[in-house]
Every structure is written in structure tokens, then in C-alpha cells.
Short mmCIF file of C-alpha atoms in Angstrom, two decimals:
data_model
loop_
_atom_site.label_atom_id
_atom_site.label_comp_id
_atom_site.label_asym_id
_atom_site.label_seq_id
_atom_site.Cartn_x
_atom_site.Cartn_y
_atom_site.Cartn_z
CA UNK A 1 -15.16 1.17 9.64
CA UNK A 2 -18.00 -1.20 10.37
CA UNK A 3 -20.97 0.20 12.21
CA UNK A 4 -20.96 -2.47 14.90
CA UNK A 5 -17.54 -1.28 16.01
CA UNK A 6 -16.22 -4.85 16.41
CA UNK A 7 -13.55 -4.79 13.73
CA UNK A 8 -9.95 -4.49 14.90
CA UNK A 9 -7.60 -2.33 12.93
CA UNK A 10 -4.00 -2.65 11.84
CA UNK A 11 -1.53 0.15 11.24
CA UNK A 12 1.22 -0.61 8.76
CA UNK A 13 4.17 1.52 7.70
CA UNK A 14 4.18 1.81 3.92
CA UNK A 15 7.50 0.46 2.71
CA UNK A 16 7.43 1.80 -0.82
CA UNK A 17 6.72 5.49 -1.17
CA UNK A 18 4.93 6.80 -4.25
CA UNK A 19 5.82 9.98 -6.07
CA UNK A 20 5.85 11.75 -9.38
CA UNK A 21 7.39 9.86 -12.26
CA UNK A 22 10.70 11.20 -13.52
CA UNK A 23 12.96 10.40 -16.45
CA UNK A 24 15.18 7.39 -15.73
CA UNK A 25 18.84 7.95 -14.97
CA UNK A 26 21.54 6.18 -17.02
CA UNK A 27 21.97 3.67 -14.17
CA UNK A 28 18.29 2.76 -14.41
CA UNK A 29 18.78 1.48 -17.97
CA UNK A 30 20.56 -1.60 -16.57
CA UNK A 31 18.47 -2.33 -13.50
CA UNK A 32 16.90 -5.48 -14.95
CA UNK A 33 20.22 -7.06 -15.86
CA UNK A 34 19.70 -10.27 -17.86
CA UNK A 35 16.04 -10.72 -16.82
CA UNK A 36 13.76 -10.48 -19.88
CA UNK A 37 11.92 -7.17 -20.12
CA UNK A 38 8.15 -6.90 -20.11
CA UNK A 39 6.73 -5.16 -23.17
CA UNK A 40 4.11 -2.45 -22.67
CA UNK A 41 0.85 -3.50 -24.35
CA UNK A 42 -1.04 -1.37 -26.84
CA UNK A 43 -4.36 0.23 -25.90
CA UNK A 44 -4.12 -0.65 -22.19
CA UNK A 45 -4.56 -4.34 -22.93
CA UNK A 46 -4.78 -7.04 -20.27
CA UNK A 47 -1.70 -9.26 -19.94
CA UNK A 48 -0.84 -12.61 -18.35
CA UNK A 49 2.64 -13.21 -16.94
CA UNK A 50 3.74 -16.85 -16.98
CA UNK A 51 7.52 -16.48 -16.68
CA UNK A 52 10.14 -14.27 -14.99
CA UNK A 53 10.06 -10.73 -16.44
CA UNK A 54 11.20 -7.27 -15.35
CA UNK A 55 9.67 -3.80 -15.81
CA UNK A 56 12.09 -1.13 -17.04
CA UNK A 57 9.79 1.45 -18.63
CA UNK A 58 6.62 3.37 -17.79
CA UNK A 59 3.58 1.36 -18.90
CA UNK A 60 -0.20 1.64 -19.09
CA UNK A 61 -1.97 -1.71 -18.63
CA UNK A 62 -5.47 -3.01 -18.28
CA UNK A 63 -5.36 -5.98 -15.91
CA UNK A 64 -2.15 -7.79 -14.99
CA UNK A 65 -2.50 -11.44 -14.00
CA UNK A 66 0.68 -13.01 -12.65
CA UNK A 67 0.13 -16.74 -13.03
CA UNK A 68 1.54 -19.42 -10.75
CA UNK A 69 5.21 -19.68 -11.68
CA UNK A 70 5.22 -16.17 -13.15
CA UNK A 71 7.34 -13.39 -11.65
CA UNK A 72 7.26 -9.62 -12.18
CA UNK A 73 10.20 -7.62 -10.83
CA UNK A 74 10.30 -3.82 -10.58
CA UNK A 75 13.85 -2.95 -9.43
CA UNK A 76 15.23 0.19 -7.80
CA UNK A 77 14.50 3.04 -10.24
CA UNK A 78 11.90 5.74 -10.84
CA UNK A 79 9.00 4.22 -12.68
CA UNK A 80 5.28 4.89 -13.25
CA UNK A 81 2.81 2.05 -13.78
CA UNK A 82 -0.88 2.52 -14.58
CA UNK A 83 -3.08 -0.54 -14.25
CA UNK A 84 -6.67 -1.48 -13.48
CA UNK A 85 -5.82 -4.35 -11.14
CA UNK A 86 -3.04 -6.84 -10.40
CA UNK A 87 -3.85 -10.45 -9.54
CA UNK A 88 -0.88 -12.29 -8.04
CA UNK A 89 -0.77 -16.08 -8.09
CA UNK A 90 2.99 -16.02 -8.71
CA UNK A 91 5.32 -13.30 -7.46
CA UNK A 92 5.33 -9.49 -7.61
CA UNK A 93 8.45 -7.87 -6.18
CA UNK A 94 9.29 -4.16 -6.03
CA UNK A 95 12.88 -3.58 -4.99
CA UNK A 96 14.80 -6.32 -3.17
CA UNK A 97 16.04 -6.87 0.36
CA UNK A 98 19.59 -6.15 -0.85
CA UNK A 99 18.66 -3.15 -3.06
CA UNK A 100 15.42 -1.56 -1.82
CA UNK A 101 13.88 1.27 -3.81
CA UNK A 102 16.00 4.36 -3.08
CA UNK A 103 19.37 2.58 -2.91
CA UNK A 104 20.88 3.95 -6.11
CA UNK A 105 19.18 7.34 -5.63
CA UNK A 106 17.15 8.60 -2.67
CA UNK A 107 14.79 10.23 -5.16
CA UNK A 108 13.75 6.93 -6.76
CA UNK A 109 10.02 6.27 -6.59
CA UNK A 110 7.76 3.49 -7.88
CA UNK A 111 4.29 4.88 -8.57
CA UNK A 112 1.38 2.52 -9.23
CA UNK A 113 -1.86 4.24 -10.25
CA UNK A 114 -5.00 2.12 -10.32
CA UNK A 115 -7.41 3.16 -13.06
CA UNK A 116 -10.88 2.28 -14.29
CA UNK A 117 -14.48 2.75 -13.24
CA UNK A 118 -16.19 1.02 -10.35
CA UNK A 119 -18.06 -2.13 -11.45
CA UNK A 120 -21.05 -1.00 -9.38
CA UNK A 121 -22.43 2.44 -8.42
CA UNK A 122 -21.04 4.16 -5.32
CA UNK A 123 -21.58 3.70 -2.40
CA UNK A 124 -22.65 0.11 -3.09
CA UNK A 125 -20.27 -2.67 -2.08
CA UNK A 126 -19.20 -4.39 -5.28
CA UNK A 127 -19.49 -8.15 -5.30
CA UNK A 128 -16.05 -8.80 -6.77
CA UNK A 129 -12.50 -7.47 -6.43
CA UNK A 130 -12.01 -4.80 -9.08
CA UNK A 131 -9.09 -2.48 -8.27
CA UNK A 132 -5.76 -2.80 -6.48
CA UNK A 133 -3.41 -5.72 -5.83
CA UNK A 134 -4.96 -9.06 -4.93
CA UNK A 135 -2.60 -11.78 -3.72
CA UNK A 136 -4.33 -15.14 -3.92
CA UNK A 137 -3.37 -18.43 -2.28
CA UNK A 138 0.16 -19.38 -3.29
CA UNK A 139 1.05 -15.84 -4.45
CA UNK A 140 3.79 -13.64 -3.01
CA UNK A 141 4.11 -9.84 -2.77
CA UNK A 142 7.40 -8.21 -1.77
CA UNK A 143 7.76 -4.44 -1.32
CA UNK A 144 11.21 -3.15 -0.37
CA UNK A 145 11.88 0.54 0.20
CA UNK A 146 14.97 2.20 1.67
CA UNK A 147 12.75 4.43 3.81
CA UNK A 148 11.03 2.18 6.28
CA UNK A 149 11.32 0.54 9.68
CA UNK A 150 14.24 -1.81 10.46
CA UNK A 151 13.32 -5.41 11.37
CA UNK A 152 14.34 -4.80 15.00
CA UNK A 153 11.75 -2.02 15.36
CA UNK A 154 7.97 -1.79 15.04
CA UNK A 155 6.68 -1.89 11.45
CA UNK A 156 3.02 -2.44 12.38
CA UNK A 157 0.74 -2.52 15.38
CA UNK A 158 -2.91 -2.72 16.36
CA UNK A 159 -4.93 0.30 17.27
CA UNK A 160 -5.53 0.60 20.99
CA UNK A 161 -8.87 2.34 20.48
CA UNK A 162 -11.33 2.92 17.66
CA UNK A 163 -10.38 5.62 15.17
CA UNK A 164 -12.25 7.58 12.54
CA UNK A 165 -14.33 10.73 11.96
CA UNK A 166 -16.26 11.43 15.20
CA UNK A 167 -19.12 12.88 13.18
CA UNK A 168 -19.76 9.44 11.69
CA UNK A 169 -18.49 7.11 14.39
CA UNK A 170 -18.46 9.17 17.61
CA UNK A 171 -20.71 9.20 20.63
CA UNK A 172 -24.40 9.29 19.79
CA UNK A 173 -24.01 7.83 16.29
CA UNK A 174 -25.12 4.35 17.26
CA UNK A 175 -21.83 2.51 16.80
CA UNK A 176 -20.90 -0.11 19.38
CA UNK A 177 -17.41 1.30 19.99
CA UNK A 178 -17.51 5.08 19.39
CA UNK A 179 -14.35 7.00 18.59
CA UNK A 180 -13.04 9.86 20.71
CA UNK A 181 -13.66 13.49 19.80
CA UNK A 182 -10.16 13.65 18.25
CA UNK A 183 -10.38 10.16 16.73
CA UNK A 184 -9.72 11.44 13.22
CA UNK A 185 -6.39 13.10 14.09
CA UNK A 186 -5.00 11.17 17.09
CA UNK A 187 -4.80 7.37 16.97
CA UNK A 188 -4.25 5.32 20.11
CA UNK A 189 -1.85 2.41 19.51
CA UNK A 190 -1.28 -0.92 21.20
CA UNK A 191 2.51 -0.37 21.19
CA UNK A 192 4.82 2.54 21.87
CA UNK A 193 6.26 3.54 18.48
CA UNK A 194 7.90 6.81 19.56
CA UNK A 195 11.34 5.15 19.68
CA UNK A 196 10.62 2.29 17.27
CA UNK A 197 11.25 3.91 13.90
CA UNK A 198 8.08 5.96 13.41
CA UNK A 199 8.95 9.52 12.46
CA UNK A 200 7.13 12.73 11.60
CA UNK A 201 6.47 12.86 7.87
CA UNK A 202 6.15 9.07 7.48
CA UNK A 203 3.05 7.70 5.78
CA UNK A 204 0.98 5.00 7.43
CA UNK A 205 -1.94 2.90 6.23
CA UNK A 206 -4.87 2.09 8.51
CA UNK A 207 -6.97 -0.88 7.44
CA UNK A 208 -9.35 -3.46 8.85
CA UNK A 209 -8.22 -7.00 9.62
CA UNK A 210 -10.86 -8.37 7.26
CA UNK A 211 -9.65 -10.34 4.24
CA UNK A 212 -12.75 -9.42 2.26
CA UNK A 213 -11.89 -6.48 -0.06
CA UNK A 214 -15.50 -5.25 0.06
CA UNK A 215 -15.22 -4.86 3.86
CA UNK A 216 -11.88 -3.10 3.82
CA UNK A 217 -11.69 0.69 3.87
CA UNK A 218 -7.98 1.56 4.03
CA UNK A 219 -6.95 5.14 4.62
CA UNK A 220 -3.54 6.75 4.26
CA UNK A 221 -2.31 9.35 6.75
CA UNK A 222 0.91 11.22 7.41
CA UNK A 223 2.43 11.22 10.89
CA UNK A 224 2.80 14.61 12.54
CA UNK A 225 4.05 13.29 15.88
CA UNK A 226 4.59 9.92 17.59
CA UNK A 227 4.67 9.87 21.37
CA UNK A 228 4.38 7.67 24.43
CA UNK A 229 1.89 9.50 26.61
CA UNK A 230 -0.50 7.83 29.06
CA UNK A 231 -1.25 5.67 26.03
CA UNK A 232 1.03 5.27 22.98
CA UNK A 233 -0.36 7.42 20.22
CA UNK A 234 0.41 9.11 16.95
CA UNK A 235 -0.95 12.41 15.67
CA UNK A 236 -1.81 12.20 11.97
CA UNK A 237 -3.13 14.47 9.26
#
């Protein structure tokens, strides 16, 4: 959260849930069909993807760069991927609209763990993108999970009021838009989500609207209760 309190925030339902990696089922051995398989590199090497490939085994990478025209598919299965960062100029797709992750087995999970040290000491803001998924101009990212919000319901909304730890951003801390005393556990929303697909136990991501990675401080929370009170709100933990 920025100290001036001017940043607006977005709440997004995570569409692909992460979990512990498990051994693939027999059905998972055919999930890539005729699409060429990506080969796991030795010693966590960096790789460039220039064509259409599919991931069908657990891998440990350095940096993955999906070039323009390149495509990386991770179909419905249980799979664990360790990587420093993923740069997408082509296409990265996990699951599909027809077969989202969890279709063949509700226990299927795609886990992506981002590894590596910070390029600058904490709490400094590093000058360049260094960890996570960066989709650049012309790139496409598709995440399809069976557990999510239907298109007819609310998959994301703006916060209706500032949120965050009151000890850092509450009254008397000098921020322009202080959070309420319960701002770290109750979030006020711009829309009523109590009947729009949000359920207790769902995970949500709260992030700034900034497109600068160094200004973005996403946080993940689990919904305890969604309700339409005087103001739509969700209780998180």
C-alpha cells in the first residue's frame, strides 16, 4: 500500500489453486496428447520457448522466456514447477476453458514455486522485474481452474475502502486514506459478492492497480465470510 493512500485496489478470485505435488495418475500420462513435450533442463538452466510445447513432468528451471510465437501448455493434472521467473511474449496456458484444472480429478493442482534471491537488499525496491510471471505486450496468460467464479457472477471487484494493517496504515499514521481498525480482517467491497460466487474457504488476491511490479504488493487471503451488510464486505484471514 502506498503511503499517500491514493492507490485503488483490485480483488481477484484466484482461478488456479496451488497445492502439494502428488504422483501423476495414469490419465495424466496422456494429457499433452500430440503436443511436443518440454524437456526439464539440467542444473536449473534458463530456457527459451519458441514453439508450441507442453509440460507433463515436474521440473526445476531457472528463467523461462516464452518468445513471441511460443506456447507453453500445462494441462489438467497434478504438477509442480519451480522457476525463478517467467517472461511471456507468447502464450502461457494452464488448463483450458473446456478442461480446467480439476476436471479429470478434483484433487489436481498446479503448483508454481518462484525461487531465487532478491536482486537488491530488502526492503529496497528493485529496479527490474525479478520474480513471478511477467506478461509483456503481445503476450497472453490463461489460467483455468474448475474451482472459480462462473462468467455470470463476480470474479473481481474494487475495494470500497482502504484495507491493510491499521498499525501501519490506520488513523494517526500519516496516510492520506487511513484504514479502519479492522482493516486487516474485514475488506469493504464496491460490489455485493455474497450471492455472486464468493464462498468461505476461497482464496482471493488483493493487489494495487499499478502496472509497475516494484509498486505492487499483492497479498493472498482466505475468505471466512462474504456478506451484504450496510456495505458489501468480506471477512478474511
